[in-house]
Coordinates of C-alpha atoms in Angstrom, one line a residue:
Chain X
M8 CA 95.1 2.4 12.4
S9 CA 95.9 -1.0 14.1
S10 CA 98.0 -3.0 11.5
T11 CA 94.8 -6.1 12.8
S12 CA 91.8 -4.8 11.3
F13 CA 94.2 -3.4 8.4
S14 CA 95.0 -7.3 7.3
A15 CA 91.2 -8.0 8.0
Q16 CA 90.6 -5.8 5.6
N17 CA 93.0 -7.5 2.9
S18 CA 92.0 -11.2 3.7
E19 CA 88.4 -10.3 2.4
P20 CA 87.4 -11.4 -1.3
K21 CA 87.4 -8.1 -3.5
K22 CA 83.8 -7.5 -4.8
P23 CA 83.9 -6.6 -8.6
K24 CA 83.7 -3.0 -8.6
A25 CA 81.1 -1.1 -11.4
S26 CA 82.9 1.8 -9.5
T27 CA 85.5 3.8 -12.1
K28 CA 87.7 3.7 -8.4
P29 CA 89.4 1.1 -6.8
A30 CA 88.1 -0.7 -3.9
G31 CA 90.0 0.6 -1.2
P32 CA 90.0 -0.2 2.3
K33 CA 88.3 0.8 5.0
W34 CA 90.4 3.5 6.2
H35 CA 90.0 5.3 3.6
R36 CA 86.7 5.3 2.7
V37 CA 86.7 6.3 6.4
G38 CA 89.2 9.4 5.5
H39 CA 86.4 10.3 2.6
D40 CA 83.2 10.2 4.1
L41 CA 84.6 12.2 7.0
L42 CA 87.0 14.5 4.3
V43 CA 83.6 14.6 2.9
I44 CA 81.4 15.8 6.2
A45 CA 84.3 18.5 6.9
I46 CA 83.6 20.6 3.7
M47 CA 79.7 20.4 3.9
L48 CA 80.8 22.0 8.2
V49 CA 82.8 24.4 6.6
L50 CA 81.0 25.1 2.8
L51 CA 77.5 25.1 3.7
A52 CA 77.0 24.4 7.5
V53 CA 78.0 27.9 8.3
P54 CA 75.9 30.0 6.4
F55 CA 73.2 28.5 6.7
W56 CA 73.6 27.8 10.5
L57 CA 73.6 31.7 11.2
L58 CA 70.9 32.2 8.3
I59 CA 68.1 29.9 10.2
V60 CA 69.8 30.8 14.1
T61 CA 69.7 34.9 13.4
A62 CA 66.2 34.2 11.8
G63 CA 65.5 32.8 14.8
K64 CA 66.3 35.7 17.3
T65 CA 65.1 39.1 18.6
Q66 CA 66.2 42.2 17.5
A67 CA 68.2 43.0 20.0
E68 CA 70.2 40.6 19.8
A69 CA 70.2 39.7 16.0
L70 CA 72.2 43.2 16.3
E71 CA 75.8 40.9 17.6
L72 CA 75.8 38.4 14.1
N73 CA 77.3 35.1 15.7
M74 CA 76.5 31.3 15.8
S75 CA 74.8 30.6 19.3
L76 CA 71.4 29.2 19.5
P77 CA 68.8 32.1 21.0
H78 CA 67.6 32.5 23.9
K79 CA 64.2 32.2 22.8
W80 CA 63.0 31.0 19.9
M81 CA 61.4 33.5 17.5
L82 CA 61.4 32.6 14.2
F83 CA 57.4 32.1 13.9
Q84 CA 56.7 35.4 15.2
N85 CA 59.5 37.1 12.1
F86 CA 58.2 35.0 9.8
A87 CA 54.4 37.0 11.0
T88 CA 56.4 39.6 10.9
V89 CA 57.9 39.8 7.2
I90 CA 54.7 38.5 5.3
H91 CA 52.9 41.3 7.8
D92 CA 55.0 44.1 7.5
G93 CA 57.0 43.8 4.3
R94 CA 53.9 42.8 2.3
M95 CA 55.3 39.4 1.2
I96 CA 51.7 38.3 0.5
P97 CA 51.5 40.3 -3.2
A98 CA 55.5 40.3 -3.7
F99 CA 54.7 36.6 -3.8
F100 CA 51.9 37.0 -6.2
G101 CA 53.7 39.3 -8.8
S102 CA 56.2 37.3 -8.8
V103 CA 53.5 34.1 -9.8
I104 CA 52.3 36.5 -11.9
I105 CA 54.9 36.9 -14.0
T106 CA 57.3 33.8 -13.8
L107 CA 54.9 31.9 -14.8
P108 CA 53.6 32.7 -18.1
A109 CA 57.1 34.7 -19.0
V110 CA 58.0 30.7 -18.8
L111 CA 55.1 29.6 -20.4
I112 CA 55.7 31.8 -23.7
A113 CA 59.1 31.5 -24.0
I114 CA 58.9 27.4 -23.8
L115 CA 56.4 27.8 -25.6
F116 CA 57.8 30.2 -28.4
G117 CA 60.7 28.8 -28.1
S118 CA 60.2 25.7 -29.2
M119 CA 57.6 25.8 -32.6
A120 CA 60.9 28.1 -33.9
S121 CA 63.1 25.9 -32.5
W122 CA 60.5 23.1 -35.0
I123 CA 61.6 25.3 -38.6
L124 CA 65.6 25.7 -37.8
A125 CA 66.2 22.5 -36.9
R126 CA 64.3 20.9 -39.8
R127 CA 65.5 24.1 -43.1
A128 CA 68.6 23.8 -43.1
T129 CA 69.3 27.1 -45.2
K130 CA 71.3 29.5 -45.5
P131 CA 68.9 32.3 -44.6
V132 CA 68.0 29.4 -41.7
A133 CA 71.2 29.6 -40.4
F134 CA 71.6 33.5 -40.2
L135 CA 68.2 33.5 -38.2
Y136 CA 69.8 30.6 -35.6
A137 CA 72.2 32.6 -35.1
L138 CA 70.6 35.6 -34.0
G139 CA 68.1 33.7 -31.9
I140 CA 70.8 32.1 -30.0
S141 CA 72.8 35.1 -30.0
G142 CA 70.6 36.6 -26.6
L143 CA 72.2 34.0 -25.4
I144 CA 75.4 34.9 -25.4
L145 CA 74.6 39.2 -25.6
P146 CA 73.5 41.0 -22.4
P147 CA 69.8 42.9 -22.8
A148 CA 70.2 46.7 -23.2
V149 CA 68.3 47.5 -20.0
V150 CA 67.9 50.7 -19.5
T151 CA 66.4 51.2 -23.1
V152 CA 64.1 48.5 -22.6
M153 CA 62.8 50.6 -19.9
M154 CA 63.0 53.0 -22.5
L155 CA 60.6 51.3 -25.0
L156 CA 58.4 50.4 -22.7
K157 CA 57.9 53.7 -21.2
M158 CA 57.1 54.7 -25.3
I159 CA 54.9 51.5 -25.0
G160 CA 53.5 52.0 -22.1
L161 CA 54.0 48.5 -20.3
S162 CA 56.7 49.8 -17.6
G163 CA 56.0 48.8 -14.4
T164 CA 53.6 45.9 -15.8
A165 CA 53.6 42.2 -15.3
V166 CA 52.6 42.3 -18.8
G167 CA 55.6 44.3 -19.8
M168 CA 58.1 42.7 -18.0
I169 CA 57.0 39.3 -19.1
C170 CA 57.5 40.1 -22.4
V171 CA 61.5 41.7 -21.2
Y172 CA 62.0 37.6 -19.8
V173 CA 60.7 35.9 -23.1
G174 CA 63.0 38.7 -25.3
I175 CA 65.7 37.0 -22.6
Y176 CA 64.9 33.7 -22.0
L177 CA 63.7 32.7 -25.5
S178 CA 67.4 32.2 -27.1
T179 CA 68.1 30.1 -24.2
V180 CA 65.6 28.2 -25.5
I181 CA 66.8 28.2 -28.8
F182 CA 69.5 26.5 -28.3
F183 CA 68.4 24.1 -25.9
V184 CA 65.8 22.6 -28.0
T185 CA 66.5 23.0 -32.0
G186 CA 70.3 21.1 -31.3
F187 CA 67.8 18.1 -29.4
I188 CA 65.6 18.6 -32.3
R189 CA 68.0 17.8 -34.6
T190 CA 68.6 14.1 -32.8
I191 CA 65.1 13.1 -33.7
P192 CA 64.7 12.0 -36.6
P193 CA 62.3 13.3 -39.2
S194 CA 61.0 10.0 -40.5
L195 CA 58.4 9.8 -38.0
E196 CA 56.5 13.2 -38.9
E197 CA 56.0 11.1 -42.3
S198 CA 53.2 9.2 -41.4
M199 CA 51.1 11.9 -39.9
R200 CA 51.6 14.0 -43.2
V201 CA 50.9 10.8 -45.3
D202 CA 47.4 10.4 -43.0
G203 CA 47.2 14.6 -44.2
A204 CA 48.2 15.5 -40.9
K205 CA 48.6 19.8 -41.2
P206 CA 52.3 21.2 -39.9
A207 CA 50.5 22.3 -36.5
R208 CA 49.2 19.8 -35.8
I209 CA 52.6 17.7 -35.9
F210 CA 54.1 19.9 -34.5
F211 CA 51.3 19.5 -31.1
S212 CA 50.4 16.4 -31.3
L213 CA 54.5 14.4 -32.6
I214 CA 56.7 17.1 -31.8
L215 CA 55.7 19.0 -28.4
P216 CA 54.9 15.9 -26.2
L217 CA 58.7 14.1 -27.9
L218 CA 60.8 16.9 -26.7
S219 CA 59.3 17.3 -23.1
P220 CA 63.2 15.7 -21.9
T221 CA 64.2 19.3 -23.0
I222 CA 61.7 21.0 -22.3
A223 CA 61.5 19.9 -18.6
T224 CA 65.5 21.8 -18.2
A225 CA 64.9 23.8 -19.9
T226 CA 61.7 25.8 -17.5
I227 CA 63.6 25.1 -15.1
L228 CA 66.4 27.3 -15.6
L229 CA 63.5 29.4 -16.6
I230 CA 62.2 29.7 -13.4
L231 CA 65.5 30.1 -11.7
Y232 CA 66.7 32.3 -13.6
I233 CA 63.0 34.3 -13.8
W234 CA 62.1 34.2 -10.6
N235 CA 65.7 35.2 -8.2
D236 CA 65.5 37.8 -11.3
V237 CA 66.2 41.1 -9.4
F238 CA 68.4 43.6 -11.7
Y239 CA 65.7 43.6 -14.5
A240 CA 63.3 43.7 -12.2
L241 CA 64.2 46.9 -10.7
F242 CA 64.9 49.0 -14.1
I243 CA 61.2 47.6 -15.8
L244 CA 59.4 47.1 -13.3
S245 CA 60.7 50.1 -11.4
G246 CA 58.5 50.3 -7.9
K247 CA 55.7 50.0 -9.7
M248 CA 54.8 46.0 -8.9
D249 CA 57.1 43.8 -6.4
T250 CA 58.4 40.6 -7.1
L251 CA 59.9 39.3 -4.4
P252 CA 63.2 39.1 -4.4
L253 CA 62.8 43.0 -5.2
N254 CA 60.5 43.0 -2.3
L255 CA 63.5 42.4 -0.6
Y256 CA 66.3 44.4 -1.8
N257 CA 64.4 46.8 -1.2
V258 CA 63.2 46.6 2.6
A259 CA 67.0 45.5 2.7
S260 CA 68.6 49.0 1.3
A261 CA 65.8 51.3 2.4
G262 CA 66.3 51.2 5.8
L263 CA 63.2 50.0 7.2
Y264 CA 65.5 46.5 8.3
L265 CA 68.4 48.2 8.8
N266 CA 70.4 45.5 10.5
N267 CA 68.2 44.2 11.3
W268 CA 69.1 40.6 10.1
H269 CA 66.1 38.5 12.0
L270 CA 63.6 39.7 9.8
I271 CA 66.1 40.1 6.7
F272 CA 66.6 35.8 7.5
A273 CA 63.5 35.2 7.3
Y274 CA 62.1 36.7 4.6
I275 CA 65.0 34.6 3.0
I276 CA 63.9 31.8 3.9
L277 CA 60.6 32.6 3.4
M278 CA 60.9 33.7 0.2
S279 CA 63.1 30.9 0.0
L280 CA 61.2 27.9 0.5
P281 CA 58.8 27.5 -2.8
L282 CA 62.1 26.8 -5.1
L283 CA 63.3 24.3 -2.0
I284 CA 60.4 22.8 -1.9
I285 CA 60.1 22.3 -5.8
F286 CA 63.5 21.2 -5.6
A287 CA 62.7 18.7 -3.0
L288 CA 60.4 17.3 -5.0
A289 CA 61.8 16.6 -8.0
Q290 CA 65.6 16.6 -7.3
R291 CA 66.6 13.4 -8.9
K292 CA 64.4 14.6 -12.5
I293 CA 66.0 17.7 -11.8
I294 CA 69.7 17.1 -11.9
S295 CA 69.0 14.4 -14.2
G296 CA 67.2 17.0 -16.1
I297 CA 70.4 19.7 -16.0
T298 CA 73.1 17.3 -16.3
G299 CA 71.6 15.7 -19.8
G300 CA 70.7 18.8 -21.3
A301 CA 74.1 20.3 -21.3
V302 CA 76.9 18.2 -21.7
K303 CA 76.2 16.2 -24.7
Chain J
M28 CA 64.9 19.9 -56.5
G29 CA 62.1 23.1 -56.5
S30 CA 59.0 20.5 -55.7
R31 CA 61.6 20.1 -52.7
K32 CA 61.3 23.7 -51.1
T33 CA 58.1 24.0 -52.0
L34 CA 57.7 20.3 -49.6
M35 CA 59.9 22.1 -47.3
K36 CA 58.5 25.1 -46.5
Q37 CA 54.9 23.6 -46.8
N38 CA 55.6 20.9 -43.9
Y39 CA 58.0 23.4 -42.6
P40 CA 56.4 26.7 -42.4
L41 CA 57.7 29.8 -42.2
S42 CA 55.2 31.4 -39.9
F43 CA 56.2 28.8 -36.8
L44 CA 59.5 32.0 -36.3
I45 CA 56.5 34.7 -36.2
P46 CA 55.9 34.5 -32.4
A47 CA 59.2 34.4 -31.3
G48 CA 60.6 36.4 -34.0
V49 CA 58.4 39.1 -33.1
M50 CA 58.7 39.0 -29.0
L51 CA 63.0 38.6 -30.2
A52 CA 62.6 42.1 -33.0
I53 CA 60.7 43.9 -30.0
F54 CA 61.8 43.0 -26.4
F55 CA 65.4 42.5 -27.6
I56 CA 67.0 43.1 -31.3
V57 CA 65.0 46.9 -31.1
P58 CA 67.0 48.1 -27.5
T59 CA 70.3 46.7 -28.2
V60 CA 70.0 49.0 -31.8
M61 CA 68.5 51.8 -29.8
N62 CA 71.5 50.9 -27.3
F63 CA 73.6 52.3 -29.2
I64 CA 72.0 55.2 -31.0
Y65 CA 71.3 56.7 -27.5
A66 CA 74.9 56.0 -25.4
F67 CA 76.0 59.1 -27.7
T68 CA 72.6 61.0 -26.3
D69 CA 72.1 63.7 -23.8
W70 CA 69.6 62.0 -22.8
S71 CA 68.9 62.3 -18.7
A72 CA 66.4 62.8 -16.2
F73 CA 67.1 66.9 -16.1
K74 CA 66.5 67.7 -19.4
N75 CA 63.8 67.4 -21.8
T76 CA 65.0 66.8 -25.1
I77 CA 67.5 64.5 -26.2
N78 CA 70.1 65.6 -28.9
F79 CA 72.8 63.8 -30.3
N80 CA 76.2 65.1 -28.3
G81 CA 78.8 62.9 -29.5
V82 CA 81.3 60.5 -27.8
D83 CA 80.6 63.2 -25.0
N84 CA 79.7 60.7 -22.5
F85 CA 83.1 58.1 -23.5
V86 CA 85.2 60.8 -22.8
T87 CA 83.6 61.9 -19.5
L88 CA 83.7 58.3 -18.2
F89 CA 86.8 57.8 -19.5
K90 CA 88.7 60.5 -17.9
D91 CA 86.6 60.5 -14.5
G92 CA 88.4 57.3 -14.5
T93 CA 85.3 55.0 -14.3
L94 CA 85.6 54.1 -17.5
M95 CA 88.2 52.0 -17.6
R96 CA 88.1 51.2 -13.9
D97 CA 84.6 49.5 -13.8
I98 CA 86.2 47.8 -17.4
R99 CA 89.0 46.1 -15.2
I100 CA 86.7 45.1 -11.9
T101 CA 84.1 43.6 -14.8
L102 CA 86.4 41.8 -15.9
I103 CA 89.1 41.0 -12.9
Y104 CA 85.5 39.6 -11.2
A105 CA 84.4 37.5 -14.5
V106 CA 87.9 35.7 -14.9
C107 CA 88.2 35.3 -10.5
I108 CA 84.6 33.8 -11.3
A109 CA 85.3 31.6 -13.9
I110 CA 88.5 30.5 -11.8
F111 CA 87.1 29.9 -8.5
Q112 CA 83.7 28.5 -10.0
N113 CA 85.2 26.1 -11.9
V114 CA 87.5 25.2 -9.3
F115 CA 85.4 24.8 -6.8
G116 CA 83.0 22.6 -8.9
L117 CA 85.7 20.1 -10.3
L118 CA 87.4 19.8 -7.0
L119 CA 83.9 18.6 -5.6
A120 CA 82.9 16.3 -8.9
V121 CA 86.4 14.3 -8.6
L122 CA 85.8 14.1 -3.6
L123 CA 82.7 12.4 -4.8
E124 CA 82.1 10.3 -8.5
E125 CA 81.4 7.5 -6.3
D126 CA 78.1 7.0 -6.0
T127 CA 77.8 6.4 -2.4
R128 CA 74.7 7.3 0.3
L129 CA 77.1 10.7 2.1
N130 CA 78.0 11.9 -1.6
R131 CA 74.3 11.4 -3.4
F132 CA 73.3 13.6 -0.3
A133 CA 76.5 15.9 -0.7
R134 CA 75.9 16.9 -3.7
V135 CA 72.2 17.5 -2.8
M136 CA 73.0 19.9 -0.3
F137 CA 75.6 21.8 -2.6
F138 CA 73.2 22.2 -5.2
I139 CA 71.4 24.2 -2.6
P140 CA 72.6 27.9 -3.1
V141 CA 72.6 26.8 -6.8
I142 CA 68.4 27.5 -6.6
M143 CA 69.1 30.4 -3.9
S144 CA 68.5 33.2 -4.9
A145 CA 72.0 35.6 -5.4
L146 CA 70.7 38.3 -3.9
A147 CA 70.2 36.3 -0.2
V148 CA 73.1 34.2 -0.9
G149 CA 74.5 38.2 -1.5
Y150 CA 72.5 39.5 2.6
I151 CA 74.0 36.3 4.0
W152 CA 76.8 36.0 3.1
Q153 CA 77.8 39.7 4.2
A154 CA 77.0 39.1 7.3
V155 CA 79.6 36.2 8.0
L156 CA 81.8 38.4 6.1
K157 CA 81.8 42.1 7.5
T158 CA 83.6 43.2 10.4
D159 CA 82.3 41.8 13.4
G160 CA 80.3 39.2 11.4
A161 CA 80.1 35.7 12.3
L162 CA 83.7 35.7 10.9
D163 CA 85.1 37.4 12.9
Q164 CA 82.5 36.8 16.2
M165 CA 84.6 32.9 16.1
L166 CA 88.1 33.7 14.9
S167 CA 88.0 36.3 18.3
L168 CA 86.3 32.6 20.5
I169 CA 89.3 30.5 18.9
L170 CA 91.8 32.4 19.1
G171 CA 90.8 34.8 22.3
H172 CA 91.5 37.9 21.5
H173 CA 89.5 40.7 19.4
V174 CA 89.7 39.8 15.1
T175 CA 88.6 41.6 12.4
T176 CA 89.3 40.2 9.3
G177 CA 87.8 43.2 7.4
L178 CA 86.9 41.3 4.2
L179 CA 84.1 43.0 3.0
G180 CA 86.1 46.2 2.9
N181 CA 89.4 46.5 1.3
T182 CA 90.0 47.9 -1.7
T183 CA 92.1 45.3 -2.9
W184 CA 90.4 41.9 -2.3
T185 CA 87.2 42.5 -1.6
I186 CA 86.7 41.8 -5.7
V187 CA 88.2 38.8 -5.1
V188 CA 85.9 38.0 -2.0
V189 CA 82.8 38.9 -4.0
S190 CA 83.8 36.4 -7.0
A191 CA 85.1 33.2 -4.0
I192 CA 81.5 34.1 -3.1
Q193 CA 79.9 33.8 -6.1
G194 CA 81.5 30.4 -6.8
W195 CA 80.7 28.6 -3.6
K196 CA 77.0 29.9 -4.7
W197 CA 77.2 28.9 -8.7
M198 CA 80.0 25.6 -7.6
G199 CA 77.1 22.6 -7.4
L200 CA 75.9 23.2 -10.5
A201 CA 79.9 23.6 -11.6
M202 CA 80.0 20.3 -9.9
L203 CA 76.7 18.8 -12.0
I204 CA 77.9 19.3 -15.1
F205 CA 81.5 17.8 -14.3
L206 CA 80.1 14.5 -12.5
A207 CA 77.4 14.0 -15.9
G208 CA 81.1 14.5 -17.3
L209 CA 83.0 12.2 -15.6
K210 CA 79.8 9.3 -16.1
T211 CA 80.4 9.9 -19.3
I212 CA 83.9 8.2 -19.4
D213 CA 83.5 4.9 -20.9
S214 CA 85.3 2.5 -18.2
D215 CA 86.9 0.9 -20.8
V216 CA 89.7 3.9 -21.7
I217 CA 90.3 4.2 -18.2
E218 CA 90.7 -0.2 -17.8
A219 CA 92.6 0.4 -20.5
A220 CA 94.9 2.8 -18.3
R221 CA 95.0 1.4 -15.6
I222 CA 96.9 -2.1 -16.8
D223 CA 99.2 0.7 -19.1
G224 CA 99.9 1.1 -15.3
A225 CA 99.0 4.8 -14.6
N226 CA 98.3 6.2 -11.6
G227 CA 95.8 8.2 -9.8
S228 CA 96.4 11.2 -11.1
Q229 CA 97.9 10.3 -14.3
L230 CA 94.9 8.8 -14.7
F231 CA 93.0 12.4 -13.7
W232 CA 95.0 14.8 -15.8
K233 CA 96.0 12.7 -19.1
I234 CA 92.5 11.2 -19.5
K235 CA 89.9 12.2 -17.4
F236 CA 90.4 15.7 -17.4
P237 CA 91.1 16.0 -21.5
L238 CA 87.6 13.8 -22.2
L239 CA 85.8 16.6 -19.8
A240 CA 86.1 19.5 -22.4
P241 CA 82.4 19.8 -22.9
A242 CA 81.7 20.0 -19.2
F243 CA 84.9 22.4 -19.1
T244 CA 83.3 24.6 -22.3
F245 CA 80.0 24.7 -21.0
N246 CA 81.2 26.1 -17.2
V247 CA 83.6 28.2 -18.8
A248 CA 80.9 29.8 -20.7
T249 CA 78.3 30.2 -18.0
S250 CA 80.2 30.9 -16.2
L251 CA 81.9 34.4 -17.7
L252 CA 78.6 35.1 -19.2
G253 CA 77.0 34.7 -15.6
S254 CA 79.6 37.4 -14.0
L255 CA 80.0 39.5 -16.4
N256 CA 76.4 40.4 -16.6
G257 CA 76.3 40.0 -12.4
F258 CA 75.1 42.2 -10.1
D259 CA 73.0 40.7 -7.6
M260 CA 75.4 39.2 -5.3
V261 CA 77.6 42.7 -5.8
Q262 CA 74.2 44.4 -5.1
A263 CA 74.3 42.4 -1.4
M264 CA 77.4 42.5 -0.3
T265 CA 79.2 46.0 -1.4
K266 CA 77.0 47.5 -3.7
G267 CA 80.1 48.7 -4.9
G268 CA 82.1 49.7 -2.6
P269 CA 84.1 50.5 -1.0
G270 CA 85.2 53.0 -2.7
G271 CA 84.3 51.8 -5.8
S272 CA 86.7 49.0 -5.8
T273 CA 83.9 46.4 -7.0
E274 CA 81.8 48.6 -8.9
I275 CA 81.3 46.0 -11.6
L276 CA 79.8 48.0 -14.7
N277 CA 76.1 46.7 -13.9
I278 CA 76.6 48.3 -10.0
F279 CA 77.4 51.6 -12.8
V280 CA 74.3 51.7 -14.6
W281 CA 72.1 50.9 -11.9
R282 CA 73.9 53.7 -9.9
T283 CA 73.7 56.3 -12.7
F284 CA 70.6 55.8 -13.1
G285 CA 69.1 56.7 -10.4
Q286 CA 71.1 59.5 -10.7
G287 CA 69.1 60.4 -13.9
L288 CA 71.9 59.9 -16.2
Y289 CA 70.4 57.7 -18.3
S290 CA 72.4 58.7 -21.5
Q291 CA 76.0 57.7 -19.6
S292 CA 74.3 55.0 -18.3
T293 CA 73.5 52.9 -21.7
T294 CA 77.3 54.5 -22.5
M295 CA 78.4 51.8 -19.8
S296 CA 76.0 49.4 -21.3
M297 CA 77.3 49.1 -24.7
I298 CA 80.3 48.8 -22.9
L299 CA 79.3 46.1 -21.4
F300 CA 77.4 44.5 -25.1
I301 CA 81.2 45.0 -26.2
L302 CA 83.7 44.1 -24.2
V303 CA 80.8 40.6 -24.0
A304 CA 81.5 40.0 -27.7
I305 CA 84.7 40.5 -27.9
I306 CA 85.9 38.1 -25.2
A307 CA 83.2 35.8 -25.1
L308 CA 82.4 35.2 -28.2
P309 CA 86.7 33.8 -28.8
V310 CA 86.8 32.2 -25.6
I311 CA 84.2 30.0 -26.4
Y312 CA 85.0 29.9 -29.7
L313 CA 88.8 28.5 -29.0
L314 CA 87.2 26.3 -26.1
R315 CA 85.0 24.5 -28.4
R316 CA 88.4 23.6 -30.8
R317 CA 89.5 22.6 -27.8
E318 CA 86.5 20.5 -27.6
R319 CA 87.4 19.1 -31.3
N320 CA 90.7 18.7 -30.7
V321 CA 89.9 15.8 -28.3
F322 CA 87.7 13.9 -29.6

């Protein structure tokens, strides 16, 4: 860095900055940006580059894992292969029919319970609240859940899987929503009550809409957890139904795609697309939702 | 008083608790109770009856060394992840704190691993780290001779490598939470400290870091819990190997279940439950108390 450019920097009038850091000289800024780029190259570009180039290779080429470009891009042929041979379409619909109802039911039931748990301040209710959020910390008993579903005839079905997810994630919803309702003044409900509205009406037309920011956060978290889950799905669905991660697990470990890195990686790209698209579209909202819900 | 109670009942009917209560009772509480019962039976795929056999499962698991080994591995895994995820997350948050265009772009990029499935992340990193994988290839090219790092074949260090990858997956979320914490710090406090002559590192360790306590609680709690309940990442990267050195409790639960040894599987599931209860609850309690002392 030459001394002329340094002094030129200093002679510039200092602008007031809203940020918490002092406005450093320009070389500082450039150094920072180079550091950010270097970290991104090492931590993100390497694995994602490997993912994309390998997914575009032929089987022979993909056997030896490296960062070089494919001689001939086969990405879309590989996509076609995994969609066709990997039974990806039924797995996608399996994921959708399980994730959507599970999230909706957990949010609805959780919010209803949270309203009561937040407003009624008695000892028994406090105990119920503690019980309600215990699942946030304590792990579900996955083997006996499976046995229970067998006993009531729901094992291997979407309904059984939905019920298990609702049971696991209700705690998360109750935790987020109860905390949020406590910040809503109860006086808002009074005017409706004066007009003779019943609790159900007050809940659905007043409380539920007010909850939308925290419900948005909980929805994002639940979709992330449920869409990507493989552990519970392995036990509960036990091969009778497919979801995307379960299918990826099966094809990658069944030997069908053993060392077929190009197909595994093509599958991973396709499987990640739905959530990536949702994230790309609602990125700002998702980020503010998650941070807003967590640190209060 | 009496009328207030009836008003409460009228305005906030307990019936609203029923749907969630029923689901929680059937699909969470009942299985948990069953877990504590079936752990003391000889339930397996090889018998038609289920009989109580006392503490036989515990004795068997303890004697062949699996019980203590898997508990130890699970604890190491959880502690390593709590450290990696928070250190990575905090470094990223400090690095990307200012709202420049590049920083905003980097924040979005670091969030992509968070939304990907842990299974997929596990396969990608297996391809990078396995013997003669992408890392070995790159190092061989740079150094000019054949290099094998063997990061996934080491009975001592592989568990640390796997937890670092788990930290990599979640660091974007930890970063966001820390960033949100940094944003809530009052700029007057920073200004006052600077006028008092605090330098950059003093400003960070004496002012910002303590004020990040709530973000810290959230991150430590979620990383601890996530890793104690971990499965996907380890299954994708090592399947518990080499030589069982990365066999966290849930890997054992799945493996033993697959062998038809249901009651042993249940026993380990119960051990996990107890482990989480005696570790996570006090940790969260202590971190909460620390928050209160800061403010």
